[in-house]
Amino acid sequence: QVQLVESGGGSAQPGGSLRLSCRVVAFPQDYSAIGWFRQVPGREREAISCISMRDGVTDYDEAVAGRFTVSKDNLPHMVYDVHLQMNDLKPEDTAVYYCATGSHYFCEGGGLEELYDYDSWGQGTQVTVSS
């Protein structure tokens, strides 16, 4: 069963940067992509970025496009690190950030797809942007 573990969250000032990482273990061969999501308490979870693990295609929500960059490192034994470089952070970027995947999830550059509670999620990492 695929496992996802986020790291790299923390605090930053507006205009600052943080880099999140998602360690993906046992990524199934028939799965296609990893997504990054974020959630603020009391609000719906939102998709912000994705990356195809097959060909590296990426996509972004307009709220983060031009500021956030997703990338991946292929490691041995079906292990991957998926990174989210966040630059020019804004207070509205404050949220818990999650990486996730699912058998039906694709990243093809035509818009971000949804994942659901029954899909595979990491535990989340808190990002706080304030002065």
PDB file of C-alpha atoms in Angstrom:
ATOM      1  CA  GLN A   1       0.000   0.000   0.000  1.00  0.00           C
ATOM      2  CA  VAL A   2       1.333   3.407  -0.974  1.00  0.00           C
ATOM      3  CA  GLN A   3       2.565   5.597   1.885  1.00  0.00           C
ATOM      4  CA  LEU A   4       3.046   9.354   1.806  1.00  0.00           C
ATOM      5  CA  VAL A   5       4.865  11.433   4.420  1.00  0.00           C
ATOM      6  CA  GLU A   6       5.147  15.220   4.211  1.00  0.00           C
ATOM      7  CA  SER A   7       7.943  17.272   5.721  1.00  0.00           C
ATOM      8  CA  GLY A   8       9.312  20.787   5.538  1.00  0.00           C
ATOM      9  CA  GLY A   9       6.468  22.851   6.909  1.00  0.00           C
ATOM     10  CA  GLY A  10       7.009  25.716   9.293  1.00  0.00           C
ATOM     11  CA  SER A  11       6.774  29.464   9.557  1.00  0.00           C
ATOM     12  CA  ALA A  12       7.818  32.134   7.111  1.00  0.00           C
ATOM     13  CA  GLN A  13       7.380  35.848   6.669  1.00  0.00           C
ATOM     14  CA  PRO A  14       5.439  37.269   3.742  1.00  0.00           C
ATOM     15  CA  GLY A  15       7.670  37.163   0.692  1.00  0.00           C
ATOM     16  CA  GLY A  16       9.667  34.303   2.122  1.00  0.00           C
ATOM     17  CA  SER A  17      10.105  30.727   0.935  1.00  0.00           C
ATOM     18  CA  LEU A  18       9.555  27.205   2.177  1.00  0.00           C
ATOM     19  CA  ARG A  19      10.133  23.832   0.560  1.00  0.00           C
ATOM     20  CA  LEU A  20       7.816  20.954   1.308  1.00  0.00           C
ATOM     21  CA  SER A  21       8.687  17.357   0.535  1.00  0.00           C
ATOM     22  CA  CYS A  22       6.535  14.265   0.188  1.00  0.00           C
ATOM     23  CA  ARG A  23       8.265  10.903   0.550  1.00  0.00           C
ATOM     24  CA  VAL A  24       6.252   8.382  -1.473  1.00  0.00           C
ATOM     25  CA  VAL A  25       6.846   4.709  -0.730  1.00  0.00           C
ATOM     26  CA  ALA A  26       5.483   1.759  -2.706  1.00  0.00           C
ATOM     27  CA  PHE A  27       3.945   3.910  -5.443  1.00  0.00           C
ATOM     28  CA  PRO A  28       1.815   1.487  -7.464  1.00  0.00           C
ATOM     29  CA  GLN A  29       2.848   0.915 -11.061  1.00  0.00           C
ATOM     30  CA  ASP A  30      -0.689   1.596 -12.280  1.00  0.00           C
ATOM     31  CA  TYR A  31      -0.909   4.949 -10.462  1.00  0.00           C
ATOM     32  CA  SER A  32      -0.049   8.096 -12.352  1.00  0.00           C
ATOM     33  CA  ALA A  33       0.351  11.287 -10.338  1.00  0.00           C
ATOM     34  CA  ILE A  34       0.867  12.999  -6.992  1.00  0.00           C
ATOM     35  CA  GLY A  35      -1.145  16.026  -5.961  1.00  0.00           C
ATOM     36  CA  TRP A  36      -0.595  18.760  -3.407  1.00  0.00           C
ATOM     37  CA  PHE A  37      -3.590  20.065  -1.508  1.00  0.00           C
ATOM     38  CA  ARG A  38      -4.091  22.479   1.355  1.00  0.00           C
ATOM     39  CA  GLN A  39      -6.782  23.124   3.909  1.00  0.00           C
ATOM     40  CA  VAL A  40      -7.606  25.890   6.329  1.00  0.00           C
ATOM     41  CA  PRO A  41      -9.826  24.969   9.310  1.00  0.00           C
ATOM     42  CA  GLY A  42     -13.445  25.614   8.483  1.00  0.00           C
ATOM     43  CA  ARG A  43     -12.829  25.721   4.757  1.00  0.00           C
ATOM     44  CA  GLU A  44     -12.885  23.128   2.014  1.00  0.00           C
ATOM     45  CA  ARG A  45      -9.688  21.431   0.982  1.00  0.00           C
ATOM     46  CA  GLU A  46      -8.266  22.877  -2.223  1.00  0.00           C
ATOM     47  CA  ALA A  47      -6.046  21.380  -4.881  1.00  0.00           C
ATOM     48  CA  ILE A  48      -3.012  23.516  -5.616  1.00  0.00           C
ATOM     49  CA  SER A  49      -0.617  21.472  -7.736  1.00  0.00           C
ATOM     50  CA  CYS A  50       0.092  18.091  -9.285  1.00  0.00           C
ATOM     51  CA  ILE A  51       2.858  16.231 -11.045  1.00  0.00           C
ATOM     52  CA  SER A  52       2.737  13.224 -13.334  1.00  0.00           C
ATOM     53  CA  MET A  53       5.102  10.547 -12.092  1.00  0.00           C
ATOM     54  CA  ARG A  54       5.290   9.146 -15.621  1.00  0.00           C
ATOM     55  CA  ASP A  55       6.326  12.142 -17.700  1.00  0.00           C
ATOM     56  CA  GLY A  56       6.770  15.041 -15.267  1.00  0.00           C
ATOM     57  CA  VAL A  57       3.814  17.112 -16.481  1.00  0.00           C
ATOM     58  CA  THR A  58       2.847  19.656 -13.827  1.00  0.00           C
ATOM     59  CA  ASP A  59      -0.148  21.841 -13.180  1.00  0.00           C
ATOM     60  CA  TYR A  60      -1.030  24.587 -10.715  1.00  0.00           C
ATOM     61  CA  ASP A  61      -3.997  26.411  -9.302  1.00  0.00           C
ATOM     62  CA  GLU A  62      -4.046  30.055 -10.316  1.00  0.00           C
ATOM     63  CA  ALA A  63      -3.619  31.063  -6.661  1.00  0.00           C
ATOM     64  CA  VAL A  64      -0.086  29.617  -6.620  1.00  0.00           C
ATOM     65  CA  ALA A  65       0.968  29.612 -10.293  1.00  0.00           C
ATOM     66  CA  GLY A  66       4.217  31.490 -10.768  1.00  0.00           C
ATOM     67  CA  ARG A  67       5.106  31.231  -7.070  1.00  0.00           C
ATOM     68  CA  PHE A  68       5.068  27.483  -6.378  1.00  0.00           C
ATOM     69  CA  THR A  69       7.002  24.806  -8.259  1.00  0.00           C
ATOM     70  CA  VAL A  70       6.491  21.057  -7.985  1.00  0.00           C
ATOM     71  CA  SER A  71       9.249  18.590  -8.837  1.00  0.00           C
ATOM     72  CA  LYS A  72      10.199  14.996  -8.169  1.00  0.00           C
ATOM     73  CA  ASP A  73      13.207  12.827  -7.500  1.00  0.00           C
ATOM     74  CA  ASN A  74      13.135   9.170  -8.494  1.00  0.00           C
ATOM     75  CA  LEU A  75      14.804   7.007  -5.879  1.00  0.00           C
ATOM     76  CA  PRO A  76      15.463   3.250  -5.890  1.00  0.00           C
ATOM     77  CA  HIS A  77      12.843   0.655  -5.040  1.00  0.00           C
ATOM     78  CA  MET A  78       9.724   2.582  -6.147  1.00  0.00           C
ATOM     79  CA  VAL A  79      10.409   5.441  -3.740  1.00  0.00           C
ATOM     80  CA  TYR A  80       9.966   9.059  -4.802  1.00  0.00           C
ATOM     81  CA  ASP A  81      10.425  12.462  -3.252  1.00  0.00           C
ATOM     82  CA  VAL A  82       7.980  15.049  -4.512  1.00  0.00           C
ATOM     83  CA  HIS A  83       8.880  18.615  -3.628  1.00  0.00           C
ATOM     84  CA  LEU A  84       6.804  21.786  -3.503  1.00  0.00           C
ATOM     85  CA  GLN A  85       8.987  24.885  -3.598  1.00  0.00           C
ATOM     86  CA  MET A  86       6.941  27.812  -2.330  1.00  0.00           C
ATOM     87  CA  ASN A  87       8.259  31.301  -3.027  1.00  0.00           C
ATOM     88  CA  ASP A  88       6.824  34.766  -2.425  1.00  0.00           C
ATOM     89  CA  LEU A  89       4.636  33.364   0.331  1.00  0.00           C
ATOM     90  CA  LYS A  90       1.536  35.264   1.358  1.00  0.00           C
ATOM     91  CA  PRO A  91      -0.496  35.137   4.575  1.00  0.00           C
ATOM     92  CA  GLU A  92      -3.303  33.465   2.613  1.00  0.00           C
ATOM     93  CA  ASP A  93      -0.968  30.524   1.958  1.00  0.00           C
ATOM     94  CA  THR A  94      -1.287  29.602   5.635  1.00  0.00           C
ATOM     95  CA  ALA A  95      -2.795  26.109   5.760  1.00  0.00           C
ATOM     96  CA  VAL A  96      -2.092  22.457   6.373  1.00  0.00           C
ATOM     97  CA  TYR A  97      -0.516  21.033   3.223  1.00  0.00           C
ATOM     98  CA  TYR A  98      -1.066  17.458   2.097  1.00  0.00           C
ATOM     99  CA  CYS A  99       0.290  15.271  -0.671  1.00  0.00           C
ATOM    100  CA  ALA A 100      -1.986  12.581  -2.016  1.00  0.00           C
ATOM    101  CA  THR A 101      -2.594  10.075  -4.791  1.00  0.00           C
ATOM    102  CA  GLY A 102      -5.168   7.643  -6.075  1.00  0.00           C
ATOM    103  CA  SER A 103      -5.741   5.074  -8.778  1.00  0.00           C
ATOM    104  CA  HIS A 104      -8.007   7.452 -10.710  1.00  0.00           C
ATOM    105  CA  TYR A 105      -5.782  10.530 -10.362  1.00  0.00           C
ATOM    106  CA  PHE A 106      -3.995  12.040 -13.353  1.00  0.00           C
ATOM    107  CA  CYS A 107      -1.977  15.192 -13.988  1.00  0.00           C
ATOM    108  CA  GLU A 108      -2.092  16.058 -17.665  1.00  0.00           C
ATOM    109  CA  GLY A 109      -1.983  19.861 -17.685  1.00  0.00           C
ATOM    110  CA  GLY A 110      -5.677  20.329 -18.268  1.00  0.00           C
ATOM    111  CA  GLY A 111      -6.694  21.305 -14.761  1.00  0.00           C
ATOM    112  CA  LEU A 112      -6.352  19.904 -11.256  1.00  0.00           C
ATOM    113  CA  GLU A 113      -8.385  16.842 -10.377  1.00  0.00           C
ATOM    114  CA  GLU A 114      -9.977  15.950  -7.062  1.00  0.00           C
ATOM    115  CA  LEU A 115      -8.973  13.276  -4.613  1.00  0.00           C
ATOM    116  CA  TYR A 116     -11.272  11.928  -1.957  1.00  0.00           C
ATOM    117  CA  ASP A 117     -11.010  10.775   1.626  1.00  0.00           C
ATOM    118  CA  TYR A 118     -10.738   7.151   0.540  1.00  0.00           C
ATOM    119  CA  ASP A 119      -7.646   7.881  -1.530  1.00  0.00           C
ATOM    120  CA  SER A 120      -4.129   7.864  -0.104  1.00  0.00           C
ATOM    121  CA  TRP A 121      -3.064  10.935   1.904  1.00  0.00           C
ATOM    122  CA  GLY A 122      -0.107  12.002   3.948  1.00  0.00           C
ATOM    123  CA  GLN A 123      -0.529  13.262   7.495  1.00  0.00           C
ATOM    124  CA  GLY A 124      -0.135  16.900   6.508  1.00  0.00           C
ATOM    125  CA  THR A 125       2.343  19.609   7.410  1.00  0.00           C
ATOM    126  CA  GLN A 126       1.515  23.067   8.748  1.00  0.00           C
ATOM    127  CA  VAL A 127       2.626  26.177   6.867  1.00  0.00           C
ATOM    128  CA  THR A 128       2.199  29.528   8.597  1.00  0.00           C
ATOM    129  CA  VAL A 129       2.941  32.818   6.871  1.00  0.00           C
ATOM    130  CA  SER A 130       2.877  35.890   9.046  1.00  0.00           C
ATOM    131  CA  SER A 131       4.923  38.921   9.931  1.00  0.00           C
TER     132      SER A 131
END
